């Protein structure tokens, strides 16, 4: 009987001390440091994290905060650190915008792995466009990787050495890809299969060798011997 009361008193004391620590203003959260954000605003990061000043630092669970942050498609990775006695440090790795995806007239930023990041209200200069002319994709969610986008991203990355000339990459239902240069030249790249990158390298070499594209209408690298078609005079 005595031993039972000893354990009971010890439990009460432990609970009381735990409550005292948790409610102690010494560990109140006063500072939330956000690093690595260039696309997201500080306010957007804080809203996604669920954190607010005034809560007890001991009640903050870093893995849970990280999980909330990773719910934002723009965030590729996040580190959440508790810095006693009163600070949480959030370190973000954001995805890099590579191109704009044109889906039924609406435009979305996509990253270098084909993840759809965010919808944009107006066209942003300096980014090539990925367009889709098929019907197999009707809806998608932010954070997803539509297969047509992934195919377009592969082409854009493989054509990186002429990225300043690239205007658009289109993809149809059969995953046939065409690149359009800013001067109007169409580059037939063929299907998005395992040899796509090699065909893109061939296209880059041809464009470099041609130097002046003003008389070129189409470059076709779908076959073993590329074909260059000139503009009709």
PDB file of C-alpha atoms in Angstrom:
ATOM      1  CA  UNK A   1       0.000   0.000   0.000  1.00  0.00           C
ATOM      2  CA  UNK A   2       2.816   2.425   0.882  1.00  0.00           C
ATOM      3  CA  UNK A   3       4.612   1.706  -2.394  1.00  0.00           C
ATOM      4  CA  UNK A   4       1.445   2.501  -4.376  1.00  0.00           C
ATOM      5  CA  UNK A   5       1.138   5.912  -2.702  1.00  0.00           C
ATOM      6  CA  UNK A   6       4.802   6.644  -3.398  1.00  0.00           C
ATOM      7  CA  UNK A   7       4.308   6.028  -7.108  1.00  0.00           C
ATOM      8  CA  UNK A   8       1.109   8.077  -7.151  1.00  0.00           C
ATOM      9  CA  UNK A   9       2.772  11.068  -5.475  1.00  0.00           C
ATOM     10  CA  UNK A  10       5.745  10.789  -7.831  1.00  0.00           C
ATOM     11  CA  UNK A  11       3.413  10.818 -10.833  1.00  0.00           C
ATOM     12  CA  UNK A  12       1.576  13.904  -9.544  1.00  0.00           C
ATOM     13  CA  UNK A  13       4.866  15.704  -8.972  1.00  0.00           C
ATOM     14  CA  UNK A  14       6.079  14.760 -12.451  1.00  0.00           C
ATOM     15  CA  UNK A  15       2.886  16.038 -14.047  1.00  0.00           C
ATOM     16  CA  UNK A  16       3.057  19.247 -12.061  1.00  0.00           C
ATOM     17  CA  UNK A  17       6.674  19.853 -12.991  1.00  0.00           C
ATOM     18  CA  UNK A  18       5.961  19.114 -16.670  1.00  0.00           C
ATOM     19  CA  UNK A  19       3.086  21.583 -16.656  1.00  0.00           C
ATOM     20  CA  UNK A  20       5.285  24.183 -15.007  1.00  0.00           C
ATOM     21  CA  UNK A  21       7.963  23.775 -17.661  1.00  0.00           C
ATOM     22  CA  UNK A  22       5.501  23.891 -20.563  1.00  0.00           C
ATOM     23  CA  UNK A  23       3.732  26.952 -19.225  1.00  0.00           C
ATOM     24  CA  UNK A  24       6.948  28.716 -18.258  1.00  0.00           C
ATOM     25  CA  UNK A  25       7.307  31.991 -20.161  1.00  0.00           C
ATOM     26  CA  UNK A  26      11.060  31.372 -20.255  1.00  0.00           C
ATOM     27  CA  UNK A  27      10.455  29.097 -23.269  1.00  0.00           C
ATOM     28  CA  UNK A  28       7.895  31.283 -25.029  1.00  0.00           C
ATOM     29  CA  UNK A  29       8.530  31.514 -28.782  1.00  0.00           C
ATOM     30  CA  UNK A  30       9.632  35.048 -29.607  1.00  0.00           C
ATOM     31  CA  UNK A  31      11.518  34.675 -32.897  1.00  0.00           C
ATOM     32  CA  UNK A  32      10.822  32.691 -36.097  1.00  0.00           C
ATOM     33  CA  UNK A  33      13.749  32.909 -38.509  1.00  0.00           C
ATOM     34  CA  UNK A  34      13.037  32.016 -42.165  1.00  0.00           C
ATOM     35  CA  UNK A  35      15.932  31.412 -44.573  1.00  0.00           C
ATOM     36  CA  UNK A  36      16.184  30.325 -48.209  1.00  0.00           C
ATOM     37  CA  UNK A  37      12.876  31.754 -49.439  1.00  0.00           C
ATOM     38  CA  UNK A  38      12.906  33.798 -52.634  1.00  0.00           C
ATOM     39  CA  UNK A  39       9.632  32.721 -54.247  1.00  0.00           C
ATOM     40  CA  UNK A  40       7.525  32.468 -51.100  1.00  0.00           C
ATOM     41  CA  UNK A  41       7.057  35.432 -48.796  1.00  0.00           C
ATOM     42  CA  UNK A  42       7.809  35.159 -45.098  1.00  0.00           C
ATOM     43  CA  UNK A  43       4.083  35.447 -44.395  1.00  0.00           C
ATOM     44  CA  UNK A  44       3.308  32.499 -46.688  1.00  0.00           C
ATOM     45  CA  UNK A  45       5.940  30.366 -44.975  1.00  0.00           C
ATOM     46  CA  UNK A  46       4.663  31.221 -41.494  1.00  0.00           C
ATOM     47  CA  UNK A  47       1.075  30.496 -42.489  1.00  0.00           C
ATOM     48  CA  UNK A  48       2.059  27.081 -43.854  1.00  0.00           C
ATOM     49  CA  UNK A  49       4.198  26.244 -40.814  1.00  0.00           C
ATOM     50  CA  UNK A  50       1.357  26.764 -38.344  1.00  0.00           C
ATOM     51  CA  UNK A  51       3.734  28.561 -35.982  1.00  0.00           C
ATOM     52  CA  UNK A  52       3.040  31.761 -34.102  1.00  0.00           C
ATOM     53  CA  UNK A  53       4.920  33.676 -31.446  1.00  0.00           C
ATOM     54  CA  UNK A  54       3.886  33.179 -27.872  1.00  0.00           C
ATOM     55  CA  UNK A  55       3.562  29.387 -27.926  1.00  0.00           C
ATOM     56  CA  UNK A  56       5.900  27.354 -25.758  1.00  0.00           C
ATOM     57  CA  UNK A  57       8.972  26.221 -27.666  1.00  0.00           C
ATOM     58  CA  UNK A  58       8.766  22.810 -26.007  1.00  0.00           C
ATOM     59  CA  UNK A  59       5.438  22.165 -27.724  1.00  0.00           C
ATOM     60  CA  UNK A  60       6.859  22.719 -31.231  1.00  0.00           C
ATOM     61  CA  UNK A  61       7.468  19.420 -33.060  1.00  0.00           C
ATOM     62  CA  UNK A  62       9.973  20.031 -35.912  1.00  0.00           C
ATOM     63  CA  UNK A  63       8.993  16.963 -38.029  1.00  0.00           C
ATOM     64  CA  UNK A  64       5.352  18.062 -37.931  1.00  0.00           C
ATOM     65  CA  UNK A  65       6.229  21.633 -38.959  1.00  0.00           C
ATOM     66  CA  UNK A  66       8.417  20.267 -41.776  1.00  0.00           C
ATOM     67  CA  UNK A  67       5.552  18.092 -43.026  1.00  0.00           C
ATOM     68  CA  UNK A  68       3.277  21.128 -43.193  1.00  0.00           C
ATOM     69  CA  UNK A  69       5.870  23.115 -45.131  1.00  0.00           C
ATOM     70  CA  UNK A  70       6.415  20.320 -47.645  1.00  0.00           C
ATOM     71  CA  UNK A  71       2.718  20.586 -48.435  1.00  0.00           C
ATOM     72  CA  UNK A  72       3.625  23.668 -50.494  1.00  0.00           C
ATOM     73  CA  UNK A  73       4.674  22.529 -54.010  1.00  0.00           C
ATOM     74  CA  UNK A  74       7.274  25.305 -54.220  1.00  0.00           C
ATOM     75  CA  UNK A  75       9.209  23.842 -51.277  1.00  0.00           C
ATOM     76  CA  UNK A  76      11.548  21.012 -52.228  1.00  0.00           C
ATOM     77  CA  UNK A  77      12.949  20.477 -48.726  1.00  0.00           C
ATOM     78  CA  UNK A  78      12.806  22.103 -45.310  1.00  0.00           C
ATOM     79  CA  UNK A  79      14.767  21.967 -42.064  1.00  0.00           C
ATOM     80  CA  UNK A  80      13.192  23.085 -38.805  1.00  0.00           C
ATOM     81  CA  UNK A  81      15.439  23.746 -35.801  1.00  0.00           C
ATOM     82  CA  UNK A  82      14.640  24.682 -32.209  1.00  0.00           C
ATOM     83  CA  UNK A  83      17.078  27.280 -30.880  1.00  0.00           C
ATOM     84  CA  UNK A  84      16.591  27.624 -27.149  1.00  0.00           C
ATOM     85  CA  UNK A  85      15.286  29.452 -25.345  1.00  0.00           C
ATOM     86  CA  UNK A  86      12.924  31.323 -27.700  1.00  0.00           C
ATOM     87  CA  UNK A  87      13.618  30.769 -31.433  1.00  0.00           C
ATOM     88  CA  UNK A  88      12.578  28.490 -34.297  1.00  0.00           C
ATOM     89  CA  UNK A  89      14.775  28.484 -37.390  1.00  0.00           C
ATOM     90  CA  UNK A  90      13.284  27.403 -40.732  1.00  0.00           C
ATOM     91  CA  UNK A  91      15.678  26.707 -43.608  1.00  0.00           C
ATOM     92  CA  UNK A  92      14.025  26.192 -47.008  1.00  0.00           C
ATOM     93  CA  UNK A  93      15.124  24.779 -50.334  1.00  0.00           C
ATOM     94  CA  UNK A  94      12.727  26.059 -52.955  1.00  0.00           C
ATOM     95  CA  UNK A  95      12.200  24.467 -56.341  1.00  0.00           C
ATOM     96  CA  UNK A  96      13.644  26.387 -59.283  1.00  0.00           C
ATOM     97  CA  UNK A  97      11.280  27.749 -61.916  1.00  0.00           C
ATOM     98  CA  UNK A  98      12.269  26.388 -65.300  1.00  0.00           C
ATOM     99  CA  UNK A  99       9.349  27.019 -67.639  1.00  0.00           C
ATOM    100  CA  UNK A 100       5.694  27.967 -67.971  1.00  0.00           C
ATOM    101  CA  UNK A 101       3.113  25.277 -68.687  1.00  0.00           C
ATOM    102  CA  UNK A 102       0.216  26.373 -70.889  1.00  0.00           C
ATOM    103  CA  UNK A 103      -2.835  24.315 -69.967  1.00  0.00           C
ATOM    104  CA  UNK A 104      -6.051  25.368 -71.689  1.00  0.00           C
ATOM    105  CA  UNK A 105      -4.926  28.978 -71.727  1.00  0.00           C
ATOM    106  CA  UNK A 106      -3.848  29.075 -68.084  1.00  0.00           C
ATOM    107  CA  UNK A 107      -0.168  29.275 -67.223  1.00  0.00           C
ATOM    108  CA  UNK A 108       1.708  27.525 -64.415  1.00  0.00           C
ATOM    109  CA  UNK A 109       5.317  27.610 -63.329  1.00  0.00           C
ATOM    110  CA  UNK A 110       7.028  24.203 -63.455  1.00  0.00           C
ATOM    111  CA  UNK A 111      10.400  23.184 -62.073  1.00  0.00           C
ATOM    112  CA  UNK A 112      13.293  21.223 -63.573  1.00  0.00           C
ATOM    113  CA  UNK A 113      11.688  17.870 -62.714  1.00  0.00           C
ATOM    114  CA  UNK A 114       8.262  18.750 -64.141  1.00  0.00           C
ATOM    115  CA  UNK A 115       6.512  19.562 -60.844  1.00  0.00           C
ATOM    116  CA  UNK A 116       3.706  22.109 -61.291  1.00  0.00           C
ATOM    117  CA  UNK A 117       4.435  24.835 -58.756  1.00  0.00           C
ATOM    118  CA  UNK A 118       1.910  27.658 -59.000  1.00  0.00           C
ATOM    119  CA  UNK A 119      -0.531  29.376 -61.305  1.00  0.00           C
ATOM    120  CA  UNK A 120       0.444  32.768 -62.691  1.00  0.00           C
ATOM    121  CA  UNK A 121      -1.959  35.538 -63.657  1.00  0.00           C
ATOM    122  CA  UNK A 122       0.163  36.943 -66.484  1.00  0.00           C
ATOM    123  CA  UNK A 123       2.889  35.604 -68.753  1.00  0.00           C
ATOM    124  CA  UNK A 124       6.345  35.964 -67.256  1.00  0.00           C
ATOM    125  CA  UNK A 125       9.150  36.938 -69.680  1.00  0.00           C
ATOM    126  CA  UNK A 126      12.324  34.899 -69.822  1.00  0.00           C
ATOM    127  CA  UNK A 127      10.736  31.455 -69.486  1.00  0.00           C
ATOM    128  CA  UNK A 128      10.100  28.991 -72.343  1.00  0.00           C
ATOM    129  CA  UNK A 129       6.546  27.699 -72.653  1.00  0.00           C
ATOM    130  CA  UNK A 130       5.493  24.051 -72.587  1.00  0.00           C
ATOM    131  CA  UNK A 131       2.245  23.588 -74.506  1.00  0.00           C
ATOM    132  CA  UNK A 132       0.086  20.488 -74.722  1.00  0.00           C
ATOM    133  CA  UNK A 133      -2.140  19.812 -77.721  1.00  0.00           C
ATOM    134  CA  UNK A 134      -3.607  16.478 -76.597  1.00  0.00           C
ATOM    135  CA  UNK A 135      -6.682  15.519 -74.607  1.00  0.00           C
ATOM    136  CA  UNK A 136      -5.439  12.940 -72.107  1.00  0.00           C
ATOM    137  CA  UNK A 137      -4.917  15.444 -69.281  1.00  0.00           C
ATOM    138  CA  UNK A 138      -8.073  17.175 -68.105  1.00  0.00           C
ATOM    139  CA  UNK A 139      -7.174  18.101 -64.533  1.00  0.00           C
ATOM    140  CA  UNK A 140      -4.112  18.117 -62.333  1.00  0.00           C
ATOM    141  CA  UNK A 141      -3.160  19.387 -58.902  1.00  0.00           C
ATOM    142  CA  UNK A 142      -0.323  21.667 -57.911  1.00  0.00           C
ATOM    143  CA  UNK A 143       2.623  19.510 -56.895  1.00  0.00           C
ATOM    144  CA  UNK A 144       1.903  16.857 -59.528  1.00  0.00           C
ATOM    145  CA  UNK A 145       4.083  15.967 -62.531  1.00  0.00           C
ATOM    146  CA  UNK A 146       1.910  15.657 -65.653  1.00  0.00           C
ATOM    147  CA  UNK A 147       3.663  13.373 -68.121  1.00  0.00           C
ATOM    148  CA  UNK A 148       3.482  15.948 -70.925  1.00  0.00           C
ATOM    149  CA  UNK A 149       5.192  18.495 -68.686  1.00  0.00           C
ATOM    150  CA  UNK A 150       7.939  16.035 -67.756  1.00  0.00           C
ATOM    151  CA  UNK A 151       8.532  15.347 -71.465  1.00  0.00           C
ATOM    152  CA  UNK A 152       8.716  19.067 -72.232  1.00  0.00           C
ATOM    153  CA  UNK A 153      11.092  19.676 -69.341  1.00  0.00           C
ATOM    154  CA  UNK A 154      13.408  16.943 -70.601  1.00  0.00           C
ATOM    155  CA  UNK A 155      13.606  18.693 -73.955  1.00  0.00           C
ATOM    156  CA  UNK A 156      14.181  22.133 -72.451  1.00  0.00           C
ATOM    157  CA  UNK A 157      16.987  20.875 -70.247  1.00  0.00           C
ATOM    158  CA  UNK A 158      18.626  18.984 -73.113  1.00  0.00           C
ATOM    159  CA  UNK A 159      18.421  22.108 -75.311  1.00  0.00           C
ATOM    160  CA  UNK A 160      19.919  24.208 -72.522  1.00  0.00           C
ATOM    161  CA  UNK A 161      22.895  25.408 -74.571  1.00  0.00           C
ATOM    162  CA  UNK A 162      20.510  27.264 -76.912  1.00  0.00           C
ATOM    163  CA  UNK A 163      18.103  28.209 -74.134  1.00  0.00           C
ATOM    164  CA  UNK A 164      18.282  31.878 -75.061  1.00  0.00           C
ATOM    165  CA  UNK A 165      16.810  31.013 -78.489  1.00  0.00           C
ATOM    166  CA  UNK A 166      14.082  28.716 -77.204  1.00  0.00           C
ATOM    167  CA  UNK A 167      10.517  29.996 -77.159  1.00  0.00           C
ATOM    168  CA  UNK A 168       8.260  26.967 -76.789  1.00  0.00           C
ATOM    169  CA  UNK A 169       8.153  23.166 -76.624  1.00  0.00           C
ATOM    170  CA  UNK A 170       4.921  21.454 -77.628  1.00  0.00           C
ATOM    171  CA  UNK A 171       3.795  17.919 -76.833  1.00  0.00           C
ATOM    172  CA  UNK A 172       0.871  15.928 -78.262  1.00  0.00           C
ATOM    173  CA  UNK A 173      -0.959  12.776 -77.132  1.00  0.00           C
ATOM    174  CA  UNK A 174       1.734  10.563 -78.669  1.00  0.00           C
ATOM    175  CA  UNK A 175       4.452  12.511 -76.828  1.00  0.00           C
ATOM    176  CA  UNK A 176       5.849  13.852 -80.072  1.00  0.00           C
ATOM    177  CA  UNK A 177       7.850  16.961 -79.239  1.00  0.00           C
ATOM    178  CA  UNK A 178       8.489  20.096 -81.260  1.00  0.00           C
ATOM    179  CA  UNK A 179      10.640  23.015 -80.197  1.00  0.00           C
ATOM    180  CA  UNK A 180      10.072  26.515 -81.543  1.00  0.00           C
ATOM    181  CA  UNK A 181      12.846  29.066 -81.594  1.00  0.00           C
ATOM    182  CA  UNK A 182      12.269  32.786 -81.142  1.00  0.00           C
ATOM    183  CA  UNK A 183      12.929  33.408 -84.824  1.00  0.00           C
ATOM    184  CA  UNK A 184      10.120  31.041 -85.804  1.00  0.00           C
ATOM    185  CA  UNK A 185      12.203  27.957 -86.626  1.00  0.00           C
ATOM    186  CA  UNK A 186      10.479  24.644 -85.823  1.00  0.00           C
ATOM    187  CA  UNK A 187      12.668  21.820 -84.523  1.00  0.00           C
ATOM    188  CA  UNK A 188      11.106  18.362 -84.850  1.00  0.00           C
ATOM    189  CA  UNK A 189      12.472  16.421 -81.869  1.00  0.00           C
ATOM    190  CA  UNK A 190      10.363  13.265 -82.116  1.00  0.00           C
ATOM    191  CA  UNK A 191       9.056  11.090 -79.347  1.00  0.00           C
ATOM    192  CA  UNK A 192       9.988  11.522 -75.690  1.00  0.00           C
ATOM    193  CA  UNK A 193      11.789   8.188 -75.478  1.00  0.00           C
ATOM    194  CA  UNK A 194      15.208   7.183 -74.180  1.00  0.00           C
ATOM    195  CA  UNK A 195      17.003   8.832 -77.127  1.00  0.00           C
ATOM    196  CA  UNK A 196      15.369  12.254 -76.785  1.00  0.00           C
ATOM    197  CA  UNK A 197      18.390  13.862 -75.133  1.00  0.00           C
ATOM    198  CA  UNK A 198      20.699  12.589 -77.900  1.00  0.00           C
ATOM    199  CA  UNK A 199      18.435  14.080 -80.592  1.00  0.00           C
ATOM    200  CA  UNK A 200      18.355  17.370 -78.696  1.00  0.00           C
ATOM    201  CA  UNK A 201      22.158  17.443 -78.653  1.00  0.00           C
ATOM    202  CA  UNK A 202      22.128  16.893 -82.415  1.00  0.00           C
ATOM    203  CA  UNK A 203      19.738  19.824 -82.797  1.00  0.00           C
ATOM    204  CA  UNK A 204      21.980  22.055 -80.689  1.00  0.00           C
ATOM    205  CA  UNK A 205      25.021  21.170 -82.811  1.00  0.00           C
ATOM    206  CA  UNK A 206      23.119  21.868 -86.041  1.00  0.00           C
ATOM    207  CA  UNK A 207      21.868  25.232 -84.821  1.00  0.00           C
ATOM    208  CA  UNK A 208      25.369  26.225 -83.771  1.00  0.00           C
ATOM    209  CA  UNK A 209      26.791  25.182 -87.154  1.00  0.00           C
ATOM    210  CA  UNK A 210      24.090  27.018 -89.088  1.00  0.00           C
ATOM    211  CA  UNK A 211      24.806  30.236 -87.197  1.00  0.00           C
ATOM    212  CA  UNK A 212      22.356  32.288 -89.311  1.00  0.00           C
ATOM    213  CA  UNK A 213      18.833  30.882 -88.979  1.00  0.00           C
ATOM    214  CA  UNK A 214      17.063  33.574 -90.987  1.00  0.00           C
ATOM    215  CA  UNK A 215      16.705  31.280 -94.028  1.00  0.00           C
ATOM    216  CA  UNK A 216      15.760  28.166 -91.998  1.00  0.00           C
ATOM    217  CA  UNK A 217      12.147  27.046 -91.608  1.00  0.00           C
ATOM    218  CA  UNK A 218      12.459  23.621 -90.017  1.00  0.00           C
ATOM    219  CA  UNK A 219      15.092  21.337 -88.514  1.00  0.00           C
ATOM    220  CA  UNK A 220      14.157  17.660 -88.250  1.00  0.00           C
ATOM    221  CA  UNK A 221      16.331  15.440 -86.029  1.00  0.00           C
ATOM    222  CA  UNK A 222      13.934  12.510 -85.785  1.00  0.00           C
ATOM    223  CA  UNK A 223      16.006  10.425 -88.171  1.00  0.00           C
ATOM    224  CA  UNK A 224      19.617   9.287 -88.345  1.00  0.00           C
ATOM    225  CA  UNK A 225      20.313  11.986 -90.958  1.00  0.00           C
ATOM    226  CA  UNK A 226      18.876  15.335 -89.835  1.00  0.00           C
ATOM    227  CA  UNK A 227      17.024  17.433 -92.384  1.00  0.00           C
ATOM    228  CA  UNK A 228      17.145  21.211 -92.613  1.00  0.00           C
ATOM    229  CA  UNK A 229      14.378  22.872 -94.609  1.00  0.00           C
ATOM    230  CA  UNK A 230      14.805  26.408 -95.890  1.00  0.00           C
ATOM    231  CA  UNK A 231      12.280  29.192 -96.229  1.00  0.00           C
ATOM    232  CA  UNK A 232      10.696  29.372 -99.677  1.00  0.00           C
ATOM    233  CA  UNK A 233      11.789  32.448-101.603  1.00  0.00           C
TER     234      UNK A 233
END
